Amino acid sequence: MFNNLSDKLDKALHVLKGHGKITEVNVAETLKEVRRALLDADVNFKIAKTFTNTVKEKALGQDVLTSLNPGQLMVKIVKDELTELMGGETVGINLSGNPTVILMSGLQGSGKTTFSGKLANYLKTKKTKNVLLVGCDVYRPAAINQLQVVGEQIGVEVYAEVDNQNPVEISQNAIKHAKETGKNVVIIDTAGRLAVDEAMMTEISNIHKAVNPQETLFVVDSMTGQDAVNTAKAFNDILNFDGVVLTKLDGDTRGGAALSIKSVVDKPIKFIGTGEKMEAIDVFHPNRMADRILG
Ligand code: GDP
């Protein structure tokens, strides 16, 4: 995960750690390299600039140059700032409501259906919840089949209405069904398109208004870098979602999405997807991720 970024940051900070005497010049050089590493990881230019400026201010504020361990102190400042950049605190999901309604949003291929299954499995095994999965993609029967396969795999009921073309009605009926059958969590998997379009946005906005979810999650493929951030902005403008799910972090992703999304939409990353299997889900901890990035 983020191997390239880790290597580059390691090299940038290594120079500083290796110097006997640390001067303003090599702190400046280190920060330049840190910024370059962030840009290479597909972090937006403005965010990278603000990041290094903040690190610089903190370094000056804490008198890094005259401290006992200037290298270690710099690494700590960079780590703390990376943690802040990714949201600072761990934010869990809101499981209030009976049933709790969780709405998934995002583009097609982002990993919504897979994540719906993972989350159902996670809530079932970790939080002993009784979950209902809802298939709302009325355009692609294959998507409903995929959800049914996932549901069977994890032993969770899937609600779908093959002859109904109205996702708002399907969602409302599903919640009714959940109440009748004693389910306390309803996860609604919605239709996705390959790009943000008006019809899709209207549809998900209508579902959102009709079911009034406790938790609206935006699922995004971390491999898509800056595009991920732009898509997040478009969905947040319409849905004012509660949290982000970053998928495919097991792949060769550069890290830009993870590092930029919080600054752009001011919403926490709540979960990450790290593989295709149902167990490949983790709660997102900004500090642990920063530790991983800095090795
Ligand atoms: P949807 O169209 O948004 O519902 O996306 P899918 O759930 O169908 O996922 C699209 C593809 O990405 C599928 O082949 C999934 O197996 C794969 N996928 C989803 N999440 C992950 C992940 O965290 N890691 C990897 N490697 N693949 C994933």
Short mmCIF file of N, CA, C and O in Angstrom, two decimals, residues 93-102 119-133 154-157 181-187 214:
data_model
loop_
_atom_site.label_atom_id
_atom_site.label_comp_id
_atom_site.label_asym_id
_atom_site.label_seq_id
_atom_site.Cartn_x
_atom_site.Cartn_y
_atom_site.Cartn_z
N ILE A 93 -19.31 4.35 12.13
CA ILE A 93 -20.59 4.62 11.48
C ILE A 93 -21.71 4.71 12.52
O ILE A 93 -21.62 4.13 13.59
N ASN A 94 -22.73 5.44 12.13
CA ASN A 94 -23.87 5.67 13.01
C ASN A 94 -24.84 4.48 12.87
O ASN A 94 -25.41 4.27 11.81
N LEU A 95 -24.98 3.74 13.96
CA LEU A 95 -25.85 2.56 13.87
C LEU A 95 -27.16 2.78 14.63
O LEU A 95 -27.84 1.83 15.02
N SER A 96 -27.54 4.06 14.81
CA SER A 96 -28.82 4.32 15.49
C SER A 96 -29.96 4.03 14.52
O SER A 96 -29.74 3.79 13.34
N GLY A 97 -31.18 4.10 15.01
CA GLY A 97 -32.34 3.85 14.14
C GLY A 97 -32.70 2.39 14.16
O GLY A 97 -31.83 1.53 14.31
N ASN A 98 -33.99 2.13 14.02
CA ASN A 98 -34.40 0.73 13.96
C ASN A 98 -35.41 0.54 12.83
O ASN A 98 -36.56 0.86 12.99
N PRO A 99 -34.98 0.06 11.71
CA PRO A 99 -33.62 -0.35 11.41
C PRO A 99 -32.71 0.83 11.06
O PRO A 99 -33.19 1.89 10.68
N THR A 100 -31.39 0.60 11.21
CA THR A 100 -30.41 1.56 10.69
C THR A 100 -30.44 1.43 9.18
O THR A 100 -30.37 0.32 8.65
N VAL A 101 -30.53 2.56 8.48
CA VAL A 101 -30.50 2.48 7.01
C VAL A 101 -29.17 3.06 6.51
O VAL A 101 -28.78 4.17 6.87
N ILE A 102 -28.46 2.26 5.73
CA ILE A 102 -27.17 2.68 5.17
C ILE A 102 -27.29 2.71 3.65
O ILE A 102 -27.67 1.71 3.04
N LEU A 119 -19.57 -4.99 4.30
CA LEU A 119 -20.10 -4.28 5.46
C LEU A 119 -21.18 -5.12 6.15
O LEU A 119 -21.22 -5.19 7.39
N ALA A 120 -22.02 -5.78 5.36
CA ALA A 120 -23.05 -6.66 5.93
C ALA A 120 -22.38 -7.75 6.77
O ALA A 120 -22.77 -8.02 7.91
N ASN A 121 -21.34 -8.33 6.21
CA ASN A 121 -20.61 -9.39 6.89
C ASN A 121 -19.94 -8.88 8.17
O ASN A 121 -20.00 -9.52 9.22
N TYR A 122 -19.34 -7.70 8.06
CA TYR A 122 -18.67 -7.06 9.21
C TYR A 122 -19.68 -6.79 10.33
O TYR A 122 -19.44 -7.09 11.49
N LEU A 123 -20.83 -6.22 9.97
CA LEU A 123 -21.83 -5.88 11.00
C LEU A 123 -22.42 -7.14 11.62
O LEU A 123 -22.70 -7.18 12.82
N LYS A 124 -22.57 -8.15 10.78
CA LYS A 124 -23.13 -9.41 11.26
C LYS A 124 -22.17 -10.09 12.24
O LYS A 124 -22.57 -10.50 13.34
N THR A 125 -20.90 -10.15 11.88
CA THR A 125 -19.97 -10.90 12.72
C THR A 125 -19.41 -10.07 13.89
O THR A 125 -19.29 -10.56 15.00
N LYS A 126 -19.11 -8.78 13.63
CA LYS A 126 -18.48 -7.96 14.68
C LYS A 126 -19.49 -7.32 15.62
O LYS A 126 -19.24 -7.12 16.79
N LYS A 127 -20.63 -6.93 15.07
CA LYS A 127 -21.60 -6.17 15.88
C LYS A 127 -22.89 -6.96 16.10
O LYS A 127 -23.89 -6.39 16.54
N THR A 128 -22.87 -8.22 15.74
CA THR A 128 -24.03 -9.13 15.85
C THR A 128 -25.35 -8.47 15.40
O THR A 128 -26.36 -8.52 16.08
N LYS A 129 -25.28 -7.86 14.24
CA LYS A 129 -26.48 -7.23 13.69
C LYS A 129 -27.18 -8.19 12.72
O LYS A 129 -26.56 -9.08 12.14
N ASN A 130 -28.48 -7.94 12.57
CA ASN A 130 -29.27 -8.73 11.63
C ASN A 130 -29.51 -7.87 10.39
O ASN A 130 -30.25 -6.88 10.44
N VAL A 131 -28.82 -8.20 9.30
CA VAL A 131 -28.74 -7.28 8.16
C VAL A 131 -29.61 -7.73 6.97
O VAL A 131 -29.73 -8.92 6.69
N LEU A 132 -30.17 -6.74 6.28
CA LEU A 132 -30.84 -6.99 4.99
C LEU A 132 -30.11 -6.19 3.92
O LEU A 132 -29.89 -4.99 4.07
N LEU A 133 -29.71 -6.87 2.85
CA LEU A 133 -29.08 -6.19 1.72
C LEU A 133 -30.17 -5.89 0.69
O LEU A 133 -31.05 -6.74 0.46
N ILE A 154 -22.31 -14.89 2.37
CA ILE A 154 -22.16 -14.46 3.76
C ILE A 154 -23.38 -14.79 4.61
O ILE A 154 -23.44 -14.45 5.79
N GLY A 155 -24.37 -15.42 4.01
CA GLY A 155 -25.58 -15.80 4.75
C GLY A 155 -26.42 -14.59 5.17
O GLY A 155 -26.90 -14.52 6.29
N VAL A 156 -26.59 -13.65 4.23
CA VAL A 156 -27.42 -12.46 4.51
C VAL A 156 -28.51 -12.38 3.44
O VAL A 156 -28.24 -12.55 2.24
N GLU A 157 -29.75 -12.13 3.88
CA GLU A 157 -30.86 -12.06 2.92
C GLU A 157 -30.71 -10.85 2.00
O GLU A 157 -30.28 -9.78 2.42
N THR A 181 -39.43 -8.58 9.25
CA THR A 181 -38.64 -9.81 9.44
C THR A 181 -37.54 -9.64 10.51
O THR A 181 -36.61 -10.44 10.57
N GLY A 182 -37.64 -8.58 11.30
CA GLY A 182 -36.73 -8.40 12.44
C GLY A 182 -35.29 -8.05 12.08
O GLY A 182 -34.36 -8.39 12.82
N LYS A 183 -35.09 -7.36 10.96
CA LYS A 183 -33.72 -6.94 10.62
C LYS A 183 -33.48 -5.56 11.24
O LYS A 183 -34.36 -4.69 11.22
N ASN A 184 -32.27 -5.35 11.78
CA ASN A 184 -32.01 -4.02 12.35
C ASN A 184 -31.03 -3.17 11.56
O ASN A 184 -30.72 -2.04 11.93
N VAL A 185 -30.53 -3.70 10.44
CA VAL A 185 -29.72 -2.87 9.53
C VAL A 185 -30.15 -3.16 8.09
O VAL A 185 -30.30 -4.32 7.71
N VAL A 186 -30.35 -2.10 7.32
CA VAL A 186 -30.70 -2.24 5.90
C VAL A 186 -29.61 -1.55 5.09
O VAL A 186 -29.37 -0.35 5.27
N ILE A 187 -28.93 -2.31 4.24
CA ILE A 187 -27.88 -1.70 3.39
C ILE A 187 -28.39 -1.63 1.96
O ILE A 187 -28.68 -2.66 1.34
N GLN A 214 -29.44 6.82 8.05
CA GLN A 214 -28.58 7.23 9.17
C GLN A 214 -27.17 7.46 8.63
O GLN A 214 -26.42 8.26 9.16
#
